[in-house]
PDB file of C-alpha atoms in Angstrom:
ATOM      1  CA  MET D 300       9.950  10.389  -4.726  1.00 97.00           C
ATOM      2  CA  HIS D 301       9.036  11.377  -1.176  1.00 97.00           C
ATOM      3  CA  VAL D 302       7.321   8.822   1.064  1.00 98.00           C
ATOM      4  CA  ALA D 303       5.775   9.334   4.432  1.00 98.00           C
ATOM      5  CA  HIS D 304       4.497   6.420   6.541  1.00 97.00           C
ATOM      6  CA  PHE D 305       1.618   6.821   8.882  1.00 97.00           C
ATOM      7  CA  GLY D 306       1.578   3.427  10.356  1.00 96.00           C
ATOM      8  CA  HIS D 307       0.318  -0.006   9.328  1.00 97.00           C
ATOM      9  CA  SER D 308      -0.508   0.299   5.517  1.00 98.00           C
ATOM     10  CA  CYS D 309      -1.001   4.058   5.365  1.00 98.00           C
ATOM     11  CA  VAL D 310       1.500   5.679   3.097  1.00 98.00           C
ATOM     12  CA  LEU D 311       1.803   9.170   1.391  1.00 98.00           C
ATOM     13  CA  VAL D 312       3.706   9.132  -1.909  1.00 98.00           C
ATOM     14  CA  GLU D 313       4.774  12.389  -3.550  1.00 98.00           C
ATOM     15  CA  LEU D 314       5.729  11.788  -7.194  1.00 98.00           C
ATOM     16  CA  HIS D 315       5.782  13.714 -10.397  1.00 97.00           C
ATOM     17  CA  GLY D 316       4.236  16.708  -8.591  1.00 97.00           C
ATOM     18  CA  LYS D 317       1.234  14.783  -7.225  1.00 98.00           C
ATOM     19  CA  LYS D 318       0.437  13.644  -3.647  1.00 98.00           C
ATOM     20  CA  VAL D 319      -1.463  10.197  -3.250  1.00 98.00           C
ATOM     21  CA  LEU D 320      -2.309   8.887   0.185  1.00 98.00           C
ATOM     22  CA  PHE D 321      -2.904   5.090   0.400  1.00 98.00           C
ATOM     23  CA  ASP D 322      -5.033   3.211   2.931  1.00 98.00           C
ATOM     24  CA  PRO D 323      -5.914   5.419   5.764  1.00 98.00           C
ATOM     25  CA  GLY D 324      -7.045   2.771   8.008  1.00 98.00           C
ATOM     26  CA  ALA D 325      -8.009   2.299  11.789  1.00 97.00           C
ATOM     27  CA  PHE D 326      -4.380   1.199  12.752  1.00 97.00           C
ATOM     28  CA  SER D 327      -2.856   4.365  11.269  1.00 97.00           C
ATOM     29  CA  HIS D 328      -2.440   7.789  12.628  1.00 96.00           C
ATOM     30  CA  GLY D 329      -1.095  11.308  11.686  1.00 95.00           C
ATOM     31  CA  PHE D 330      -2.862  11.430   8.284  1.00 97.00           C
ATOM     32  CA  GLU D 331      -5.878  13.297   9.619  1.00 95.00           C
ATOM     33  CA  GLY D 332      -4.513  16.733   9.061  1.00 93.00           C
ATOM     34  CA  LEU D 333      -3.348  16.224   5.516  1.00 97.00           C
ATOM     35  CA  THR D 334      -4.427  18.636   2.868  1.00 98.00           C
ATOM     36  CA  GLY D 335      -3.725  19.213  -0.788  1.00 98.00           C
ATOM     37  CA  LEU D 336      -4.026  15.624  -1.747  1.00 98.00           C
ATOM     38  CA  ASP D 337      -4.422  14.780  -5.435  1.00 98.00           C
ATOM     39  CA  ALA D 338      -5.913  11.307  -4.641  1.00 98.00           C
ATOM     40  CA  ILE D 339      -6.919   9.065  -2.032  1.00 98.00           C
ATOM     41  CA  ALA D 340      -6.284   5.342  -2.867  1.00 98.00           C
ATOM     42  CA  VAL D 341      -7.813   2.410  -0.937  1.00 98.00           C
ATOM     43  CA  THR D 342      -6.788  -1.017  -1.805  1.00 98.00           C
ATOM     44  CA  HIS D 343      -9.686  -2.844  -0.078  1.00 98.00           C
ATOM     45  CA  GLN D 344     -12.610  -2.543   2.215  1.00 98.00           C
ATOM     46  CA  HIS D 345     -11.217  -3.793   5.482  1.00 98.00           C
ATOM     47  CA  ALA D 346     -11.165  -1.193   8.349  1.00 97.00           C
ATOM     48  CA  ASP D 347      -7.566  -1.294   8.808  1.00 98.00           C
ATOM     49  CA  HIS D 348      -7.136   0.155   5.247  1.00 98.00           C
ATOM     50  CA  ILE D 349     -10.130   2.539   5.329  1.00 98.00           C
ATOM     51  CA  ASP D 350     -11.279   3.802   8.652  1.00 97.00           C
ATOM     52  CA  PRO D 351     -15.027   4.644   8.395  1.00 94.00           C
ATOM     53  CA  LYS D 352     -14.772   6.900  11.294  1.00 95.00           C
ATOM     54  CA  ARG D 353     -12.211   9.239   9.771  1.00 97.00           C
ATOM     55  CA  ILE D 354     -12.496   8.906   5.956  1.00 96.00           C
ATOM     56  CA  GLU D 355     -15.215  11.336   5.569  1.00 95.00           C
ATOM     57  CA  ALA D 356     -13.316  14.164   7.398  1.00 96.00           C
ATOM     58  CA  LEU D 357     -10.287  13.415   5.284  1.00 97.00           C
ATOM     59  CA  ILE D 358     -12.334  13.698   2.039  1.00 96.00           C
ATOM     60  CA  ALA D 359     -13.898  16.939   3.277  1.00 96.00           C
ATOM     61  CA  ALA D 360     -10.455  18.439   3.951  1.00 97.00           C
ATOM     62  CA  ASN D 361      -9.296  17.421   0.457  1.00 97.00           C
ATOM     63  CA  PRO D 362     -12.181  18.359  -1.820  1.00 96.00           C
ATOM     64  CA  GLY D 363      -9.999  18.174  -5.030  1.00 96.00           C
ATOM     65  CA  ALA D 364      -8.725  14.579  -4.329  1.00 98.00           C
ATOM     66  CA  ARG D 365      -9.602  11.757  -6.752  1.00 98.00           C
ATOM     67  CA  LEU D 366     -11.103   8.953  -4.698  1.00 98.00           C
ATOM     68  CA  LEU D 367      -9.760   5.568  -6.086  1.00 98.00           C
ATOM     69  CA  SER D 368     -10.529   2.090  -4.639  1.00 98.00           C
ATOM     70  CA  ASP D 369     -11.001  -1.445  -5.508  1.00 98.00           C
ATOM     71  CA  PRO D 370     -14.622  -2.117  -6.954  1.00 97.00           C
ATOM     72  CA  GLN D 371     -16.238  -3.347  -3.767  1.00 97.00           C
ATOM     73  CA  THR D 372     -15.123  -0.429  -1.683  1.00 97.00           C
ATOM     74  CA  ALA D 373     -16.482   1.988  -4.328  1.00 97.00           C
ATOM     75  CA  GLU D 374     -19.795   0.203  -4.111  1.00 95.00           C
ATOM     76  CA  LEU D 375     -19.911   0.324  -0.357  1.00 94.00           C
ATOM     77  CA  HIS D 376     -19.062   4.018   0.185  1.00 90.00           C
ATOM     78  CA  GLU D 377     -21.043   7.028  -0.780  1.00 76.00           C
ATOM     79  CA  GLY D 378     -19.471   9.774  -2.867  1.00 79.00           C
ATOM     80  CA  PRO D 379     -17.436   9.857  -6.054  1.00 93.00           C
ATOM     81  CA  TRP D 380     -15.249   6.768  -5.474  1.00 97.00           C
ATOM     82  CA  GLU D 381     -13.853   5.404  -8.666  1.00 97.00           C
ATOM     83  CA  ALA D 382     -13.534   1.581  -9.061  1.00 97.00           C
ATOM     84  CA  VAL D 383     -10.006   0.713 -10.189  1.00 98.00           C
ATOM     85  CA  HIS D 384      -9.819  -2.662 -11.847  1.00 98.00           C
ATOM     86  CA  ALA D 385      -6.570  -4.503 -12.964  1.00 97.00           C
ATOM     87  CA  GLY D 386      -5.357  -2.895 -16.055  1.00 97.00           C
ATOM     88  CA  ASN D 387      -7.234   0.448 -15.493  1.00 98.00           C
ATOM     89  CA  VAL D 388      -4.997   3.505 -16.052  1.00 98.00           C
ATOM     90  CA  ILE D 389      -5.523   6.873 -14.494  1.00 97.00           C
ATOM     91  CA  GLU D 390      -3.591   9.976 -15.434  1.00 97.00           C
ATOM     92  CA  LEU D 391      -3.001  12.798 -12.934  1.00 97.00           C
ATOM     93  CA  GLY D 392      -0.828  15.206 -14.820  1.00 95.00           C
ATOM     94  CA  GLU D 393       2.496  13.524 -15.391  1.00 96.00           C
ATOM     95  CA  LEU D 394       1.591  10.708 -12.900  1.00 98.00           C
ATOM     96  CA  ARG D 395       0.209   7.490 -14.072  1.00 98.00           C
ATOM     97  CA  ILE D 396      -1.633   5.163 -11.823  1.00 98.00           C
ATOM     98  CA  THR D 397      -2.280   1.661 -12.959  1.00 98.00           C
ATOM     99  CA  GLY D 398      -4.462  -0.937 -11.203  1.00 98.00           C
ATOM    100  CA  GLY D 399      -3.220  -4.513 -10.745  1.00 98.00           C
ATOM    101  CA  GLY D 400      -4.066  -7.703  -8.964  1.00 97.00           C
ATOM    102  CA  GLY D 401      -7.758  -7.967  -8.131  1.00 96.00           C
ATOM    103  CA  ARG D 402      -8.278 -10.137  -5.121  1.00 97.00           C
ATOM    104  CA  HIS D 403      -7.285 -10.136  -1.470  1.00 97.00           C
ATOM    105  CA  ALA D 404      -5.041 -12.962  -0.148  1.00 97.00           C
ATOM    106  CA  VAL D 405      -6.880 -15.864   1.220  1.00 97.00           C
ATOM    107  CA  ILE D 406      -7.238 -15.573   5.100  1.00 95.00           C
ATOM    108  CA  HIS D 407      -9.020 -18.880   5.459  1.00 96.00           C
ATOM    109  CA  PRO D 408     -10.899 -21.164   3.001  1.00 95.00           C
ATOM    110  CA  GLU D 409     -14.124 -20.558   4.744  1.00 97.00           C
ATOM    111  CA  LEU D 410     -14.104 -16.873   4.547  1.00 95.00           C
ATOM    112  CA  PRO D 411     -15.013 -14.925   1.515  1.00 94.00           C
ATOM    113  CA  VAL D 412     -12.261 -13.333  -0.533  1.00 96.00           C
ATOM    114  CA  VAL D 413     -12.849  -9.691  -1.237  1.00 97.00           C
ATOM    115  CA  ASP D 414     -11.476  -7.315  -3.886  1.00 98.00           C
ATOM    116  CA  ASN D 415      -8.083  -5.863  -3.583  1.00 98.00           C
ATOM    117  CA  THR D 416      -6.537  -3.468  -6.106  1.00 98.00           C
ATOM    118  CA  VAL D 417      -2.783  -3.266  -6.320  1.00 98.00           C
ATOM    119  CA  PHE D 418      -1.840   0.418  -7.143  1.00 98.00           C
ATOM    120  CA  GLN D 419       1.166   1.120  -9.342  1.00 98.00           C
ATOM    121  CA  LEU D 420       2.521   4.613  -9.628  1.00 98.00           C
ATOM    122  CA  GLY D 421       4.989   6.092 -12.230  1.00 98.00           C
ATOM    123  CA  ASN D 422       4.785   7.454 -15.836  1.00 96.00           C
ATOM    124  CA  THR D 423       4.525   6.058 -19.284  1.00 92.00           C
ATOM    125  CA  GLY D 424       8.162   5.137 -19.423  1.00 93.00           C
ATOM    126  CA  ASN D 425       8.244   3.576 -16.003  1.00 96.00           C
ATOM    127  CA  PRO D 426       4.866   2.626 -14.704  1.00 97.00           C
ATOM    128  CA  THR D 427       6.072   0.952 -11.561  1.00 98.00           C
ATOM    129  CA  ARG D 428       8.243   3.572  -9.812  1.00 98.00           C
ATOM    130  CA  PHE D 429       6.125   2.699  -6.646  1.00 98.00           C
ATOM    131  CA  VAL D 430       3.861  -0.285  -5.906  1.00 98.00           C
ATOM    132  CA  HIS D 431       1.381  -0.622  -3.051  1.00 98.00           C
ATOM    133  CA  PRO D 432      -0.088  -4.244  -3.104  1.00 98.00           C
ATOM    134  CA  GLY D 433      -2.546  -3.862  -0.201  1.00 98.00           C
ATOM    135  CA  ASP D 434      -3.256  -7.284   1.200  1.00 98.00           C
ATOM    136  CA  SER D 435      -1.939  -9.381  -1.659  1.00 98.00           C
ATOM    137  CA  LEU D 436       1.238 -10.876  -2.916  1.00 98.00           C
ATOM    138  CA  TRP D 437       0.658  -9.922  -6.576  1.00 98.00           C
ATOM    139  CA  VAL D 438       3.789  -9.503  -8.551  1.00 98.00           C
ATOM    140  CA  PRO D 439       3.845  -6.676 -11.188  1.00 98.00           C
ATOM    141  CA  TYR D 440       4.736  -7.308 -14.802  1.00 96.00           C
ATOM    142  CA  THR D 441       7.362  -4.483 -14.954  1.00 97.00           C
ATOM    143  CA  PRO D 442      10.485  -3.949 -12.880  1.00 97.00           C
ATOM    144  CA  VAL D 443       9.691  -2.170  -9.615  1.00 98.00           C
ATOM    145  CA  ASP D 444      11.624   0.732  -8.240  1.00 98.00           C
ATOM    146  CA  VAL D 445      10.069   1.104  -4.671  1.00 98.00           C
ATOM    147  CA  LEU D 446       7.819  -1.600  -3.084  1.00 98.00           C
ATOM    148  CA  ALA D 447       5.720  -1.317   0.049  1.00 98.00           C
ATOM    149  CA  VAL D 448       6.048  -4.956   1.271  1.00 98.00           C
ATOM    150  CA  PRO D 449       3.608  -6.451   3.789  1.00 98.00           C
ATOM    151  CA  ALA D 450       5.674  -7.627   6.679  1.00 97.00           C
ATOM    152  CA  ALA D 451       3.104  -9.318   8.881  1.00 97.00           C
ATOM    153  CA  ALA D 452      -0.595 -10.352   8.382  1.00 97.00           C
ATOM    154  CA  PRO D 453      -3.035 -12.889   9.417  1.00 95.00           C
ATOM    155  CA  TRP D 454      -3.077 -14.164   5.796  1.00 96.00           C
ATOM    156  CA  MET D 455       0.666 -14.674   5.317  1.00 97.00           C
ATOM    157  CA  LYS D 456       3.717 -16.534   6.796  1.00 96.00           C
ATOM    158  CA  ILE D 457       7.019 -14.649   7.063  1.00 96.00           C
ATOM    159  CA  SER D 458       8.342 -17.112   4.515  1.00 97.00           C
ATOM    160  CA  GLU D 459       5.754 -15.887   1.980  1.00 98.00           C
ATOM    161  CA  ALA D 460       6.815 -12.202   2.692  1.00 98.00           C
ATOM    162  CA  VAL D 461      10.411 -13.229   1.950  1.00 98.00           C
ATOM    163  CA  ASP D 462       9.463 -15.034  -1.294  1.00 98.00           C
ATOM    164  CA  TYR D 463       7.296 -12.163  -2.305  1.00 98.00           C
ATOM    165  CA  LEU D 464      10.154  -9.630  -1.825  1.00 98.00           C
ATOM    166  CA  ARG D 465      12.483 -11.836  -3.827  1.00 98.00           C
ATOM    167  CA  SER D 466       9.939 -12.385  -6.594  1.00 98.00           C
ATOM    168  CA  VAL D 467       9.418  -8.618  -7.076  1.00 98.00           C
ATOM    169  CA  ALA D 468      12.923  -7.733  -6.534  1.00 98.00           C
ATOM    170  CA  PRO D 469      12.618  -4.093  -6.283  1.00 98.00           C
ATOM    171  CA  ARG D 470      15.420  -1.612  -6.030  1.00 98.00           C
ATOM    172  CA  VAL D 471      14.068  -0.501  -2.618  1.00 98.00           C
ATOM    173  CA  ALA D 472      11.652  -2.088  -0.297  1.00 98.00           C
ATOM    174  CA  PHE D 473      10.034  -0.804   3.039  1.00 97.00           C
ATOM    175  CA  PRO D 474       7.750  -2.559   5.427  1.00 97.00           C
ATOM    176  CA  ILE D 475       3.988  -1.959   5.728  1.00 98.00           C
ATOM    177  CA  HIS D 476       1.091  -3.806   7.334  1.00 98.00           C
ATOM    178  CA  TYR D 477       2.793  -4.396  10.735  1.00 97.00           C
ATOM    179  CA  GLY D 478       0.395  -2.536  12.937  1.00 96.00           C
ATOM    180  CA  ILE D 479      -1.151  -5.819  13.887  1.00 95.00           C
ATOM    181  CA  ILE D 480       1.992  -6.927  15.922  1.00 96.00           C
ATOM    182  CA  ALA D 481       3.638  -5.354  19.076  1.00 95.00           C
ATOM    183  CA  GLU D 482       6.341  -2.779  18.521  1.00 95.00           C
ATOM    184  CA  GLN D 483       8.746  -5.104  20.362  1.00 96.00           C
ATOM    185  CA  ALA D 484       8.249  -7.567  17.532  1.00 95.00           C
ATOM    186  CA  TRP D 485       8.948  -5.450  14.619  1.00 95.00           C
ATOM    187  CA  GLY D 486      12.627  -6.196  14.457  1.00 94.00           C
ATOM    188  CA  VAL D 487      11.873  -9.791  14.124  1.00 95.00           C
ATOM    189  CA  TYR D 488      10.030  -9.317  10.819  1.00 96.00           C
ATOM    190  CA  PHE D 489      12.305  -6.462   9.570  1.00 96.00           C
ATOM    191  CA  SER D 490      15.366  -8.397  10.205  1.00 96.00           C
ATOM    192  CA  ARG D 491      14.260 -11.483   8.224  1.00 96.00           C
ATOM    193  CA  LEU D 492      13.203  -9.468   5.256  1.00 97.00           C
ATOM    194  CA  ASP D 493      16.505  -7.604   5.382  1.00 96.00           C
ATOM    195  CA  GLU D 494      18.623 -10.687   5.872  1.00 97.00           C
ATOM    196  CA  MET D 495      16.861 -12.811   3.219  1.00 96.00           C
ATOM    197  CA  ARG D 496      16.288 -10.176   0.432  1.00 96.00           C
ATOM    198  CA  LYS D 497      18.123 -10.363  -2.827  1.00 95.00           C
ATOM    199  CA  SER D 498      21.425  -8.638  -2.695  1.00 95.00           C
ATOM    200  CA  ASP D 499      20.472  -5.956  -5.220  1.00 96.00           C
ATOM    201  CA  THR D 500      17.401  -4.787  -3.164  1.00 97.00           C
ATOM    202  CA  GLU D 501      17.784  -2.266  -0.465  1.00 97.00           C
ATOM    203  CA  PHE D 502      15.566  -2.796   2.500  1.00 97.00           C
ATOM    204  CA  THR D 503      14.676   0.395   4.495  1.00 96.00           C
ATOM    205  CA  PRO D 504      12.497   0.136   7.590  1.00 94.00           C
ATOM    206  CA  LEU D 505      10.082   3.061   7.796  1.00 90.00           C
ATOM    207  CA  ARG D 506       8.447   3.506  11.109  1.00 87.00           C
ATOM    208  CA  PRO D 507       5.162   5.373  11.751  1.00 89.00           C
ATOM    209  CA  GLU D 508       5.581   9.104  10.823  1.00 86.00           C
ATOM    210  CA  ASP D 509       8.925   8.579   9.259  1.00 89.00           C
ATOM    211  CA  THR D 510       9.580  10.414   5.900  1.00 93.00           C
ATOM    212  CA  THR D 511      12.233   9.663   3.349  1.00 94.00           C
ATOM    213  CA  ALA D 512      13.244  10.199  -0.316  1.00 95.00           C
ATOM    214  CA  PHE D 513      13.879   7.484  -2.667  1.00 94.00           C
TER     215      PHE D 513
END
C-alpha cells in the first residue's frame, strides 16, 4: 500500500492496483494535477473535504474515476456521484470499498448533523486494509491495518482522538484533519497520539506532500 498525504484529510491510497483519492478539500493542496485516478471518494459535504472551486477540474482530469460519496453529497453535486451507505460494497478489480458509519460527529447540539461515510479499503479476505473515517469516530467491525486518524477538529477533544485510536487499535496510524491548527501546534497533537497509543500500534506522522509505503 502506498499513501500520499496532501494536507488536512486529503489522502491518495494505491492498493491492489487501484488509486483512490479521498477528501480533496479547501485546506489541502497538491492533488490538483493528479491523473489516472480510479476513484474519488468524499466522506461528507463540508468544504474542507470537497472543495467546490477545484473538484470539477479534478473530475475533468480523471474521466474514468468513480465518484463516491456520502448520500447527501451525492445529492448536492451534479454528475455521476454514487451514494455510498453503510454496508455498501463496491468492487474495483481486486480492490473492495466498503461503506461504514453514516453520520458526522456532533459539532454542537444546535447544529444539524450531516451524513458522513467511512470508507474501508481492502479485499474479500481483509476488507479493512485502510480506513478513512472522515469526520467521525466510527470503529470498524474487523481489524484495521492502516488508519487515517483525525488529530484535531472542532467536534473533538484530544482525549477522544486518543480513545478512538485505542479502540480501533490498527497496526499503523497516521494523522489527518490537522489543517485547522497552526503548523507550530502539530507536534502537540502528534506527540499525544504517539505517547498514548496502544503499544502494538505504530504511529507515523505524515506531513503534507509526504508519501510512504505501509
